[in-house]
XYZ file of C-alpha atoms in Angstrom:
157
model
C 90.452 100.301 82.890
C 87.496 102.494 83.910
C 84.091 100.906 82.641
C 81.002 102.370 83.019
C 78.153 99.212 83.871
C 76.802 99.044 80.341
C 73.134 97.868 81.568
C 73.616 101.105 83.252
C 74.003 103.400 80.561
C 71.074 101.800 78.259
C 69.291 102.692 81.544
C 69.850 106.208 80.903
C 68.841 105.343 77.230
C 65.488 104.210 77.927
C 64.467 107.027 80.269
C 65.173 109.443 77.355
C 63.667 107.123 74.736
C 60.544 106.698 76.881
C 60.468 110.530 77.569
C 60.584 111.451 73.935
C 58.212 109.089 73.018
C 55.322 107.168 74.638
C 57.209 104.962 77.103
C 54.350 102.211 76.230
C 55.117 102.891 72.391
C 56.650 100.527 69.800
C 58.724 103.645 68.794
C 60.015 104.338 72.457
C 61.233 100.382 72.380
C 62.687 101.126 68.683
C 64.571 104.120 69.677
C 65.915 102.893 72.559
C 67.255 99.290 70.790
C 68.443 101.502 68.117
C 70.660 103.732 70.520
C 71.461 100.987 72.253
C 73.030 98.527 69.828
C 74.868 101.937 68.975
C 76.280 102.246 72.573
C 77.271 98.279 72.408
C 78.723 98.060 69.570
C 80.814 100.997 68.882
C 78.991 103.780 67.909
C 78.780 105.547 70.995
C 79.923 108.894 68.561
C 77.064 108.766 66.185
C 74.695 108.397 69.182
C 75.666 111.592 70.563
C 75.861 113.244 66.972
C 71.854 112.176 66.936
C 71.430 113.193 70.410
C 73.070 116.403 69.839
C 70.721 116.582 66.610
C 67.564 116.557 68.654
C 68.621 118.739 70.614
C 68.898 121.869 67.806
C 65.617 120.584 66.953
C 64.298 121.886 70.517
C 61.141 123.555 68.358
C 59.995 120.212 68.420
C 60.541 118.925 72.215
C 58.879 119.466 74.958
C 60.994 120.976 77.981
C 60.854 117.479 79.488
C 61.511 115.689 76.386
C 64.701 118.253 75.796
C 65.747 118.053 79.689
C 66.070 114.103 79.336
C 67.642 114.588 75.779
C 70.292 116.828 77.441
C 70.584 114.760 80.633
C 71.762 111.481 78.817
C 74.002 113.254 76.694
C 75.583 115.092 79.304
C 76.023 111.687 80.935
C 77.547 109.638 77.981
C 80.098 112.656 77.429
C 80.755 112.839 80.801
C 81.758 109.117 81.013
C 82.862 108.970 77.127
C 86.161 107.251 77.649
C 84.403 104.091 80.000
C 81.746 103.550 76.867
C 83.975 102.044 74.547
C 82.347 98.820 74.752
C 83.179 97.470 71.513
C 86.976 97.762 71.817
C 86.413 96.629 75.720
C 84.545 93.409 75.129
C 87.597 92.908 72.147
C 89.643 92.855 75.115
C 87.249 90.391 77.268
C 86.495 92.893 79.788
C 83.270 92.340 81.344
C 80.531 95.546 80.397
C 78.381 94.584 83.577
C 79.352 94.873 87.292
C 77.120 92.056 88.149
C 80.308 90.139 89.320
C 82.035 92.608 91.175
C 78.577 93.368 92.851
C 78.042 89.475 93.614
C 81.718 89.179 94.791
C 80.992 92.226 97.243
C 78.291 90.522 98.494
C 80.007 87.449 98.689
C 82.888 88.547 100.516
C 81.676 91.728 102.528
C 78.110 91.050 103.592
C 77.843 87.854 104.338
C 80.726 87.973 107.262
C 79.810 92.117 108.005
C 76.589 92.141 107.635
C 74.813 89.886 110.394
C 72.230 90.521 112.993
C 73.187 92.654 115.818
C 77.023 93.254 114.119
C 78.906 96.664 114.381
C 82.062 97.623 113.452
C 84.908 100.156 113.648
C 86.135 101.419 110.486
C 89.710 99.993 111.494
C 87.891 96.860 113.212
C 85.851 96.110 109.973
C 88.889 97.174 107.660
C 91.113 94.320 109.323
C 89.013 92.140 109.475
C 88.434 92.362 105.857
C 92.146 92.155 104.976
C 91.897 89.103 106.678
C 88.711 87.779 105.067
C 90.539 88.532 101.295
C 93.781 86.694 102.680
C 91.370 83.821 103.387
C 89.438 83.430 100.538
C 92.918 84.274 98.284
C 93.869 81.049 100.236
C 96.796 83.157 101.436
C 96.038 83.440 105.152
C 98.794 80.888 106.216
C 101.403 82.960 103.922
C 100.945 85.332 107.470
C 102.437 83.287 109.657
C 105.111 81.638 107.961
C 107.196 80.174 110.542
C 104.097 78.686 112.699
C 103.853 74.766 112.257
C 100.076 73.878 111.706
C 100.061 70.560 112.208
C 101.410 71.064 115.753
C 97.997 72.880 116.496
C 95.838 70.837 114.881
C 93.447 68.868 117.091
C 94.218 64.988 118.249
C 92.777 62.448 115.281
C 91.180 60.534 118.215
C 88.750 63.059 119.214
């Protein structure tokens, strides 16, 4: 299941919001909490229906104001089907990639990203097999027939 990062999109909300109005404005803020409780809770179609709206009414936009307008509907259609978030949070989905993000950082950076490291692209992407088979505490399931405790260190040192 495709999902676009929902703090994302309402990014893309508020830059239009803040164009059309003063981005200082209690009416920018208002727009922008309007369109996106919308977005969150399943009425990603009437937002573009009122996006669409003020755009026919380009009499009454400024070429910046309509450029933004255009831009973030552009970008919802573009990514329509991963803005469902209603029926995704119904499923327990997560809407944000902050844990995918953290668990890249986690996993990746930590152990490739260090001081003075380089790597191959085949050095780095066997390395990280490795890494996942670790933390998946799976790494022994490699060596099957190998008997650990024979190579485990003396208990008297």
């Amino acid at each position: 299941v495709g999902i676009l990062d929902f703090y994302h999109a309402a990014g893309h909300l508020w830059k239009a919001a803040r164009t059309l109005f003063d981005g200082r404005s209690t009416a920018a803020k208002d727009c922008f909490n309007d369109w996106r409780h919308l977005l969150r809770h399943g009425g990603h179609q009437l937002l573009l229906t009122q996006l669409t709206h003020l755009i026919n009414m380009d009499h009454l936009c400024t070429s910046a104001e309509l450029e933004a307008l255009i831009q973030v509907q552009s970008y919802l259609q573009t990514h329509h089907e991963h803005i469902r978030y209603s029926r995704f949070d119904k499923h327990g989905y997560p809407l944000g990639s902050g844990m995918v993000e953290s668990a890249c950082k986690w996993l990746i950076q930590q152990r490739f990203k260090g001081v003075g490291m380089r790597w191959s692209d085949d050095g780095c992407k066997h390395l990280l097999q490795l890494r996942v088979l670790m933390v998946n505490q799976a790494f022994d399931d490699l060596f099957p027939t190998v008997n650990w405790a024979e190579h485990l260190p003396s208990p008297k040192f």
